[in-house]
DNA sequence: GTTGAGCGTT
């Protein structure tokens, strides 16, 4: 058997490189990215329509076009949007502030292990710049000899770049290197989960089905289906906001109604601020939570679902579920059946600088208790859309504004109804409730952050 | 001038 090659170029007009395919005729994404770091897929010109066609990507394998295979035509790399948008980033205004903030919240220094002795900081930077803007690159050296210690650190400007880099191995100057979140940083930074729990799966829903379906909403970096069959699975997105935006929703895939909710933290160790972030690395070659038992089976996320659908309100002791601190944090909120929910489409997303939002759903909750508990947890209530008496936000430390305030009037922390640092002015979109029976909350913000947040209700 | 799991003079 002879190896088949296909021609791949970085872009039109660039010189193609021949890449080897696998026995099944597919091209490994890792083969592609070894030659074109940061590339996330392939496209080719359809000779008839002259428009680009995307190459099917599934389970890390790029599949040849069904009509005629790879052939002798040239395929072009597809890169994440960010790499293509260098000039757009120069729109420095309030968005820049938001961007910096996101960076601060989400990006960490990353350790690069296994560097060749010869690799310089310049080499390191140049390699990783294909994934996005690099804010820092350093190679650790012996102070006396100047000799590299074989590892270094990098920092990206965007979380997307960080995620992409963490999701794969890297060939740098001829050596395979690993990029990880440094031990010293682990757990310190609050990360937004990229992984969602898919409940009510049936046995005929394959990983491909899930990947294809959820791929509509954003890049899927991992799909995990427990074996033997356990009626649930996990889907990991590159973008945590996409993951969050789907939580709480029901989706029909191949006629099966599945329910999307937050994936349970992988362990119950809730010291600190909750989410460990090792899970953020879409599998890293393996498949999701391969450690023994995973998240504890249906008892993990299932518990949350039970609570969510539970027969009665779970009011009473939620202020204490976080242990001795007495605060509730994200997992606690989940345990209440409160699922994370950003929103998709529309320009609302840009008004949600933290990428965090919760939709409390139509739960039979006591408004005052909700407000108090959320206040303790550092969450601010931004809308009460139920036809109930409004809770007294001010009492709990919330700033309240008129129900019909809009985003513009509240930008820059102005808004009506108070401006205390640390809390969020609540608001609802475009002048009022869209749907009764829902609560919206947003995480409280620091004084320097834009006090705004609009959430799909 | 060698090495190859790890964790950063600030």
Short mmCIF file of C-alpha atoms (C1' of nucleotides) in Angstrom, two decimals:
data_model
loop_
_atom_site.label_atom_id
_atom_site.label_comp_id
_atom_site.label_asym_id
_atom_site.label_seq_id
_atom_site.Cartn_x
_atom_site.Cartn_y
_atom_site.Cartn_z
CA UNK A 1 0.00 0.00 0.00
CA UNK A 2 1.28 3.40 -0.86
CA UNK A 3 0.69 6.54 1.05
CA UNK A 4 -1.52 9.08 -0.60
CA UNK A 5 -0.60 12.73 -0.34
CA UNK A 6 -2.65 15.84 -0.80
CA UNK A 7 -1.59 19.35 -1.51
CA UNK A 8 -2.16 21.95 1.13
CA UNK A 9 -1.27 25.61 1.07
CA UNK A 10 -1.67 28.18 3.76
CA UNK A 11 -3.58 30.45 1.43
CA UNK A 12 -4.19 31.05 -2.22
CA UNK A 13 -0.98 32.00 -3.95
CA UNK A 14 1.16 30.25 -1.35
CA UNK A 15 3.27 27.25 -2.16
CA UNK A 16 1.54 23.98 -1.30
CA UNK A 17 3.01 21.29 0.88
CA UNK A 18 2.18 17.64 0.38
CA UNK A 19 0.70 16.05 3.45
CA UNK A 20 0.34 12.31 3.98
CA UNK A 21 -3.08 10.81 4.53
CA UNK A 22 -3.98 7.89 6.76
CA UNK A 23 -4.88 4.37 5.73
CA UNK A 24 -8.56 5.27 5.67
CA UNK A 25 -7.91 8.17 3.33
CA UNK A 26 -8.42 10.87 5.93
CA UNK A 27 -5.97 13.55 6.90
CA UNK A 28 -5.26 13.90 10.58
CA UNK A 29 -5.83 17.39 11.89
CA UNK A 30 -2.62 16.92 13.82
CA UNK A 31 -0.76 16.26 10.58
CA UNK A 32 -2.17 19.47 9.23
CA UNK A 33 -1.35 21.51 12.29
CA UNK A 34 2.17 20.11 12.45
CA UNK A 35 2.81 21.93 9.19
CA UNK A 36 0.37 24.77 9.65
CA UNK A 37 0.22 25.56 13.35
CA UNK A 38 -3.10 27.02 14.37
CA UNK A 39 -4.95 25.74 11.36
CA UNK A 40 -8.36 24.45 12.29
CA UNK A 41 -9.51 22.96 9.01
CA UNK A 42 -9.32 22.89 5.25
CA UNK A 43 -11.25 24.31 2.36
CA UNK A 44 -11.04 24.08 -1.41
CA UNK A 45 -12.42 25.80 -4.44
CA UNK A 46 -15.41 24.18 -5.99
CA UNK A 47 -14.47 24.31 -9.69
CA UNK A 48 -18.06 24.87 -10.73
CA UNK A 49 -19.30 27.52 -8.35
CA UNK A 50 -15.81 28.88 -7.61
CA UNK A 51 -16.83 29.31 -4.04
CA UNK A 52 -14.96 27.69 -1.20
CA UNK A 53 -16.08 24.38 0.16
CA UNK A 54 -15.23 23.26 3.63
CA UNK A 55 -13.68 19.88 4.23
CA UNK A 56 -15.55 17.66 6.62
CA UNK A 57 -13.86 17.38 10.00
CA UNK A 58 -14.82 14.64 12.39
CA UNK A 59 -13.01 13.24 15.38
CA UNK A 60 -9.84 15.03 14.45
CA UNK A 61 -9.84 13.64 10.93
CA UNK A 62 -10.37 15.58 7.75
CA UNK A 63 -12.34 13.61 5.22
CA UNK A 64 -11.70 13.78 1.48
CA UNK A 65 -14.40 15.38 -0.63
CA UNK A 66 -16.97 12.70 -1.47
CA UNK A 67 -16.75 13.52 -5.15
CA UNK A 68 -13.32 12.54 -6.38
CA UNK A 69 -11.38 12.42 -3.14
CA UNK A 70 -8.38 14.60 -2.45
CA UNK A 71 -7.24 14.48 -6.07
CA UNK A 72 -4.58 16.85 -7.25
CA UNK A 73 -6.30 20.09 -6.35
CA UNK A 74 -4.91 22.38 -3.72
CA UNK A 75 -6.54 22.65 -0.33
CA UNK A 76 -6.23 25.74 1.78
CA UNK A 77 -5.89 26.11 5.48
CA UNK A 78 -8.66 27.56 7.55
CA UNK A 79 -7.61 29.49 10.59
CA UNK A 80 -9.63 30.69 13.53
CA UNK A 81 -11.21 34.05 12.88
CA UNK A 82 -8.93 35.81 15.24
CA UNK A 83 -5.85 35.09 13.15
CA UNK A 84 -7.48 36.69 10.17
CA UNK A 85 -8.61 39.78 11.90
CA UNK A 86 -5.49 41.55 12.91
CA UNK A 87 -6.53 44.97 11.69
CA UNK A 88 -9.92 44.84 13.29
CA UNK A 89 -8.33 44.69 16.66
CA UNK A 90 -7.16 48.20 16.28
CA UNK A 91 -10.60 49.53 16.93
CA UNK A 92 -9.50 50.80 20.27
CA UNK A 93 -12.31 52.15 22.29
CA UNK A 94 -14.42 50.81 25.05
CA UNK A 95 -14.16 47.38 23.50
CA UNK A 96 -10.49 47.38 24.24
CA UNK A 97 -11.26 47.79 27.87
CA UNK A 98 -13.61 44.88 27.72
CA UNK A 99 -10.99 42.85 25.96
CA UNK A 100 -8.37 43.58 28.54
CA UNK A 101 -10.77 42.61 31.20
CA UNK A 102 -11.55 39.33 29.56
CA UNK A 103 -7.89 38.70 29.25
CA UNK A 104 -7.40 39.35 32.87
CA UNK A 105 -10.19 37.05 33.78
CA UNK A 106 -9.45 34.17 31.57
CA UNK A 107 -5.97 34.03 30.14
CA UNK A 108 -3.20 32.56 32.16
CA UNK A 109 0.45 32.15 31.53
CA UNK A 110 1.02 28.79 29.97
CA UNK A 111 4.03 26.62 30.51
CA UNK A 112 5.69 25.09 27.48
CA UNK A 113 7.49 21.89 28.32
CA UNK A 114 10.01 20.03 26.28
CA UNK A 115 11.52 22.87 24.32
CA UNK A 116 14.64 22.08 22.38
CA UNK A 117 17.72 23.54 24.02
CA UNK A 118 18.28 25.74 21.05
CA UNK A 119 14.84 27.37 21.01
CA UNK A 120 14.97 31.07 21.77
CA UNK A 121 12.25 33.35 23.03
CA UNK A 122 11.97 34.74 19.56
CA UNK A 123 11.44 31.24 18.13
CA UNK A 124 8.86 30.54 20.78
CA UNK A 125 6.97 33.72 20.10
CA UNK A 126 7.02 33.23 16.36
CA UNK A 127 5.70 29.72 16.66
CA UNK A 128 2.80 30.64 18.90
CA UNK A 129 1.88 33.79 17.05
CA UNK A 130 0.24 31.61 14.45
CA UNK A 131 -2.40 30.90 17.09
CA UNK A 132 -3.06 34.50 18.02
CA UNK A 133 -1.54 37.52 19.60
CA UNK A 134 1.21 36.58 22.02
CA UNK A 135 1.62 38.96 24.93
CA UNK A 136 4.62 37.28 26.47
CA UNK A 137 7.06 34.55 25.58
CA UNK A 138 9.99 33.53 27.69
CA UNK A 139 12.44 30.68 27.78
CA UNK A 140 13.81 29.82 31.19
CA UNK A 141 17.56 29.79 31.24
CA UNK A 142 20.35 29.07 33.60
CA UNK A 143 21.36 32.50 34.87
CA UNK A 144 25.06 31.66 34.73
CA UNK A 145 25.41 29.86 31.45
CA UNK A 146 22.42 31.27 29.67
CA UNK A 147 21.58 27.75 28.62
CA UNK A 148 17.89 27.03 28.16
CA UNK A 149 16.30 24.84 30.77
CA UNK A 150 14.05 23.40 28.12
CA UNK A 151 10.85 25.07 29.15
CA UNK A 152 9.27 28.44 28.96
CA UNK A 153 6.11 30.44 29.36
CA UNK A 154 3.74 32.12 26.98
CA UNK A 155 0.71 34.28 27.38
CA UNK A 156 -1.99 34.90 24.82
CA UNK A 157 -4.20 37.91 24.45
CA UNK A 158 -7.29 35.89 23.76
CA UNK A 159 -8.78 33.00 25.56
CA UNK A 160 -9.66 31.33 22.30
CA UNK A 161 -6.02 31.18 21.34
CA UNK A 162 -5.19 29.80 24.73
CA UNK A 163 -7.78 27.09 24.41
CA UNK A 164 -6.64 26.14 20.98
CA UNK A 165 -3.05 25.89 22.05
CA UNK A 166 -3.93 23.82 25.09
CA UNK A 167 -5.90 21.41 22.96
CA UNK A 168 -2.95 20.01 21.07
CA UNK A 169 0.71 19.11 21.14
CA UNK A 170 3.21 21.30 19.41
CA UNK A 171 6.15 20.62 17.20
CA UNK A 172 8.59 23.38 17.99
CA UNK A 173 11.98 23.42 16.33
CA UNK A 174 11.75 19.71 15.70
CA UNK A 175 10.58 18.54 19.10
CA UNK A 176 7.15 17.73 20.42
CA UNK A 177 6.29 20.07 23.24
CA UNK A 178 3.45 20.16 25.72
CA UNK A 179 1.65 23.29 26.74
CA UNK A 180 -0.10 23.27 30.07
CA UNK A 181 -1.56 25.53 32.67
CA UNK A 182 1.25 25.92 35.19
CA UNK A 183 0.74 24.23 38.52
CA UNK A 184 1.19 27.47 40.32
CA UNK A 185 -1.75 28.94 38.47
CA UNK A 186 -4.07 26.04 38.59
CA UNK A 187 -7.29 26.72 40.35
CA UNK A 188 -6.50 30.35 40.91
CA UNK A 189 -8.29 31.68 37.94
CA UNK A 190 -11.96 31.31 37.62
CA UNK A 191 -12.69 29.77 34.31
CA UNK A 192 -15.93 29.41 32.56
CA UNK A 193 -16.71 25.81 31.78
CA UNK A 194 -16.60 24.76 28.15
CA UNK A 195 -18.13 21.39 28.76
CA UNK A 196 -21.83 20.73 28.84
CA UNK A 197 -23.78 17.76 30.00
CA UNK A 198 -26.14 16.23 27.50
CA UNK A 199 -28.94 14.37 29.18
CA UNK A 200 -31.56 11.98 27.80
CA UNK A 201 -29.24 10.59 25.15
CA UNK A 202 -30.24 7.42 23.39
CA UNK A 203 -27.88 4.70 22.39
CA UNK A 204 -28.03 5.49 18.70
CA UNK A 205 -26.78 9.03 19.19
CA UNK A 206 -23.17 8.74 18.18
CA UNK A 207 -20.29 11.04 18.97
CA UNK A 208 -20.40 12.12 15.35
CA UNK A 209 -24.06 13.00 15.63
CA UNK A 210 -23.42 15.14 18.66
CA UNK A 211 -20.35 16.72 17.19
CA UNK A 212 -22.11 17.56 13.99
CA UNK A 213 -25.21 18.90 15.65
CA UNK A 214 -23.52 21.01 18.28
CA UNK A 215 -20.93 22.11 15.78
CA UNK A 216 -23.61 24.43 14.49
CA UNK A 217 -23.24 26.55 17.57
CA UNK A 218 -19.48 26.68 17.79
CA UNK A 219 -16.37 24.61 17.48
CA UNK A 220 -16.62 21.37 19.35
CA UNK A 221 -13.33 20.21 20.78
CA UNK A 222 -14.46 17.00 22.39
CA UNK A 223 -17.37 14.61 22.66
CA UNK A 224 -17.43 12.02 25.37
CA UNK A 225 -19.94 9.20 25.53
CA UNK A 226 -19.56 6.89 28.50
CA UNK A 227 -19.30 3.23 27.76
CA UNK A 228 -21.24 1.22 28.57
CA UNK A 229 -24.19 3.34 27.58
CA UNK A 230 -25.43 5.61 30.35
CA UNK A 231 -27.91 7.89 28.61
CA UNK A 232 -25.78 10.99 28.86
CA UNK A 233 -22.71 12.43 27.27
CA UNK A 234 -20.47 15.46 27.38
CA UNK A 235 -19.78 17.95 24.66
CA UNK A 236 -16.90 20.38 25.01
CA UNK A 237 -16.80 23.61 23.08
CA UNK A 238 -13.85 25.75 22.31
CA UNK A 239 -15.75 28.80 23.41
CA UNK A 240 -17.12 28.70 26.93
CA UNK A 241 -19.76 31.22 26.03
CA UNK A 242 -21.17 28.90 23.45
CA UNK A 243 -21.29 26.18 26.05
CA UNK A 244 -23.03 28.43 28.51
CA UNK A 245 -25.47 29.70 25.95
CA UNK A 246 -26.80 26.21 25.36
CA UNK A 247 -27.26 25.30 28.97
CA UNK A 248 -30.80 24.81 30.04
CA UNK A 249 -32.01 24.16 26.54
CA UNK A 250 -33.64 21.16 24.97
CA UNK A 251 -32.43 20.12 21.57
CA UNK A 252 -33.70 17.55 19.15
CA UNK A 253 -30.99 15.46 17.52
CA UNK A 254 -32.02 12.70 15.16
CA UNK A 255 -35.46 12.90 16.64
CA UNK A 256 -34.20 12.57 20.18
CA UNK A 257 -34.91 15.33 22.64
CA UNK A 258 -31.81 15.87 24.71
CA UNK A 259 -31.29 18.31 27.52
CA UNK A 260 -28.21 20.46 27.83
CA UNK A 261 -26.99 21.53 31.21
CA UNK A 262 -23.81 22.41 32.98
CA UNK A 263 -21.36 19.61 33.29
CA UNK A 264 -20.75 18.89 36.93
CA UNK A 265 -17.40 19.81 38.30
CA UNK A 266 -15.23 16.77 37.87
CA UNK A 267 -14.78 16.37 41.55
CA UNK A 268 -16.62 17.49 44.59
CA UNK A 269 -13.59 19.25 45.89
CA UNK A 270 -14.94 22.68 45.99
CA UNK A 271 -12.20 24.38 47.85
CA UNK A 272 -11.48 27.78 46.47
CA UNK A 273 -13.59 29.00 43.68
CA UNK A 274 -14.92 25.85 42.26
CA UNK A 275 -13.99 24.84 38.80
CA UNK A 276 -10.66 23.22 38.33
CA UNK A 277 -9.65 24.04 34.84
CA UNK A 278 -7.87 20.97 33.64
CA UNK A 279 -11.13 20.02 32.05
CA UNK A 280 -10.89 23.04 29.90
CA UNK A 281 -8.49 21.34 27.62
CA UNK A 282 -10.87 19.57 25.31
CA UNK A 283 -9.54 16.15 25.94
CA UNK A 284 -5.94 16.67 24.98
CA UNK A 285 -5.76 13.61 22.86
CA UNK A 286 -7.78 11.34 25.04
CA UNK A 287 -11.44 11.55 25.52
CA UNK A 288 -12.76 13.83 28.16
CA UNK A 289 -12.93 12.65 31.69
CA UNK A 290 -11.04 9.44 31.36
CA UNK A 291 -10.18 9.26 35.00
CA UNK A 292 -11.89 6.52 36.88
CA UNK A 293 -15.59 6.99 37.10
CA UNK A 294 -15.61 10.39 35.51
CA UNK A 295 -17.93 12.80 37.19
CA UNK A 296 -19.72 10.16 39.12
CA UNK A 297 -22.17 9.08 36.53
CA UNK A 298 -25.76 10.15 36.47
CA UNK A 299 -25.49 11.05 40.09
CA UNK A 300 -23.29 13.98 39.23
CA UNK A 301 -25.08 16.07 36.71
CA UNK A 302 -28.18 14.04 37.20
CA UNK A 303 -28.48 15.41 40.63
CA UNK A 304 -28.62 18.87 39.23
CA UNK A 305 -31.26 17.88 36.81
CA UNK A 306 -33.31 16.33 39.49
CA UNK A 307 -33.15 19.49 41.40
CA UNK A 308 -34.05 21.42 38.36
CA UNK A 309 -37.10 19.37 37.69
CA UNK A 310 -37.66 18.74 41.31
CA UNK A 311 -41.10 18.68 42.71
CA UNK A 312 -40.74 21.52 45.09
CA UNK A 313 -38.78 24.63 45.69
CA UNK A 314 -35.47 24.13 47.34
CA UNK A 315 -35.54 27.17 49.39
CA UNK A 316 -34.22 27.36 52.83
CA UNK A 317 -30.61 26.45 53.26
CA UNK A 318 -28.98 27.52 50.10
CA UNK A 319 -26.95 30.15 51.69
CA UNK A 320 -24.91 27.46 53.35
CA UNK A 321 -24.22 25.04 50.60
CA UNK A 322 -20.80 26.37 49.92
CA UNK A 323 -19.43 25.06 53.14
CA UNK A 324 -18.06 27.16 55.91
CA UNK A 325 -17.83 30.25 53.81
CA UNK A 326 -21.54 30.51 53.72
CA UNK A 327 -21.47 31.81 50.22
CA UNK A 328 -22.86 30.11 47.23
CA UNK A 329 -20.71 29.87 44.17
CA UNK A 330 -21.27 28.57 40.70
CA UNK A 331 -21.56 24.91 41.63
CA UNK A 332 -23.92 25.84 44.36
CA UNK A 333 -26.04 27.74 41.96
CA UNK A 334 -26.09 24.73 39.74
CA UNK A 335 -27.08 22.60 42.60
CA UNK A 336 -30.05 24.84 42.99
CA UNK A 337 -31.06 23.94 39.52
CA UNK A 338 -29.94 27.25 38.20
CA UNK A 339 -28.32 26.66 34.93
CA UNK A 340 -25.90 28.96 33.26
CA UNK A 341 -27.26 30.80 30.30
CA UNK A 342 -25.76 33.45 28.18
CA UNK A 343 -27.37 34.13 24.91
CA UNK A 344 -26.78 33.62 21.29
CA UNK A 345 -26.99 35.88 18.35
CA UNK A 346 -27.87 39.52 18.53
CA UNK A 347 -25.65 42.16 19.88
CA UNK A 348 -26.42 41.28 23.41
CA UNK A 349 -23.35 39.19 23.75
CA UNK A 350 -21.09 42.16 23.59
CA UNK A 351 -22.88 43.58 26.56
CA UNK A 352 -21.92 40.64 28.65
CA UNK A 353 -18.28 41.25 29.25
CA UNK A 354 -17.82 38.42 31.67
CA UNK A 355 -19.48 35.92 29.46
CA UNK A 356 -21.39 34.85 32.45
CA UNK A 357 -25.05 34.76 32.88
CA UNK A 358 -27.59 32.68 34.54
CA UNK A 359 -31.10 31.97 33.68
CA UNK A 360 -32.95 30.96 36.71
CA UNK A 361 -35.76 29.42 34.80
CA UNK A 362 -39.33 29.37 35.90
CA UNK A 363 -38.60 28.10 39.32
CA UNK A 364 -40.94 28.66 42.16
CA UNK A 365 -38.57 30.79 44.10
CA UNK A 366 -39.08 33.36 46.69
CA UNK A 367 -37.76 36.59 45.17
CA UNK A 368 -36.33 37.84 48.40
CA UNK A 369 -34.45 34.62 49.00
CA UNK A 370 -33.13 34.63 45.48
CA UNK A 371 -31.89 38.14 45.88
CA UNK A 372 -30.28 37.44 49.23
CA UNK A 373 -28.59 34.26 48.14
CA UNK A 374 -27.32 35.73 44.94
CA UNK A 375 -26.06 38.74 46.73
CA UNK A 376 -24.04 36.53 49.03
CA UNK A 377 -22.66 34.71 46.06
CA UNK A 378 -21.57 37.88 44.42
CA UNK A 379 -24.27 37.79 41.84
CA UNK A 380 -26.55 40.61 41.09
CA UNK A 381 -30.05 40.33 39.95
CA UNK A 382 -30.68 42.20 36.76
CA UNK A 383 -34.23 41.49 36.10
CA UNK A 384 -37.37 40.18 37.63
CA UNK A 385 -39.65 39.29 34.82
CA UNK A 386 -42.30 37.62 36.76
CA UNK A 387 -45.51 39.32 37.50
CA UNK A 388 -44.74 39.38 41.13
CA UNK A 389 -43.86 42.12 43.44
CA UNK A 390 -40.30 43.09 42.82
CA UNK A 391 -37.85 42.10 45.48
CA UNK A 392 -36.20 44.91 47.26
CA UNK A 393 -32.89 44.86 45.50
CA UNK A 394 -31.47 47.73 47.41
CA UNK A 395 -31.98 45.94 50.63
CA UNK A 396 -29.73 43.16 49.48
CA UNK A 397 -27.13 45.48 48.13
CA UNK A 398 -28.40 45.51 44.60
CA UNK A 399 -28.84 48.59 42.62
CA UNK A 400 -32.12 48.76 40.97
CA UNK A 401 -33.11 50.61 37.89
CA UNK A 402 -36.33 51.03 36.11
CA UNK A 403 -37.59 47.97 34.42
CA UNK A 404 -37.46 49.55 31.04
CA UNK A 405 -33.96 50.82 31.14
CA UNK A 406 -31.97 49.82 28.14
CA UNK A 407 -28.38 49.00 27.56
CA UNK A 408 -27.37 52.34 26.20
CA UNK A 409 -28.65 54.26 29.12
CA UNK A 410 -26.79 52.05 31.49
CA UNK A 411 -23.45 51.89 29.87
CA UNK A 412 -20.39 53.09 31.66
CA UNK A 413 -21.99 52.29 34.90
CA UNK A 414 -24.27 55.22 34.70
CA UNK A 415 -27.79 54.16 34.56
CA UNK A 416 -30.49 54.91 36.92
CA UNK A 417 -30.82 53.77 40.39
CA UNK A 418 -27.44 53.81 41.96
CA UNK A 419 -23.91 53.05 41.05
CA UNK A 420 -22.26 51.20 43.85
CA UNK A 421 -19.02 49.60 42.88
CA UNK A 422 -19.21 45.86 43.11
CA UNK A 423 -22.77 45.54 42.07
CA UNK A 424 -24.56 45.45 38.87
CA UNK A 425 -27.27 47.70 37.76
CA UNK A 426 -30.00 45.45 36.71
CA UNK A 427 -31.75 45.97 33.49
CA UNK A 428 -33.82 44.22 31.00
CA UNK A 429 -33.53 44.28 27.32
CA UNK A 430 -35.26 46.89 25.27
CA UNK A 431 -37.88 47.90 27.69
CA UNK A 432 -39.32 45.11 29.57
CA UNK A 433 -40.03 41.49 30.11
CA UNK A 434 -39.82 39.28 27.11
CA UNK A 435 -41.23 36.32 28.84
CA UNK A 436 -42.79 35.98 32.21
CA UNK A 437 -41.56 33.64 34.80
CA UNK A 438 -37.86 34.08 34.34
CA UNK A 439 -35.16 35.62 36.36
CA UNK A 440 -31.93 36.94 35.04
CA UNK A 441 -28.82 37.53 36.98
CA UNK A 442 -25.37 38.70 36.21
CA UNK A 443 -22.24 38.45 38.20
CA UNK A 444 -21.47 41.52 40.13
CA UNK A 445 -18.69 43.55 38.73
CA UNK A 446 -15.70 45.36 40.04
CA UNK A 447 -15.77 49.10 40.07
CA UNK A 448 -13.64 49.35 37.00
CA UNK A 449 -15.72 47.03 34.91
CA UNK A 450 -18.57 48.19 32.78
CA UNK A 451 -21.65 47.68 34.81
CA UNK A 452 -23.74 46.14 32.19
CA UNK A 453 -25.09 42.86 31.21
CA UNK A 454 -28.01 41.87 29.19
CA UNK A 455 -29.17 38.36 29.21
CA UNK A 456 -31.48 36.33 27.19
CA UNK A 457 -34.47 35.70 29.24
"C1'" DG B 1 30.48 21.09 24.58
"C1'" DT B 2 26.40 16.58 28.35
"C1'" DT B 3 20.29 16.30 29.75
"C1'" DG B 4 14.57 15.52 28.70
"C1'" DA B 5 10.91 15.43 33.81
"C1'" DG B 6 9.32 19.34 35.33
"C1'" DC B 7 6.77 24.54 37.15
"C1'" DG B 8 8.52 30.75 36.66
"C1'" DT B 9 15.42 35.17 40.16
"C1'" DT B 10 11.69 39.55 38.99
#
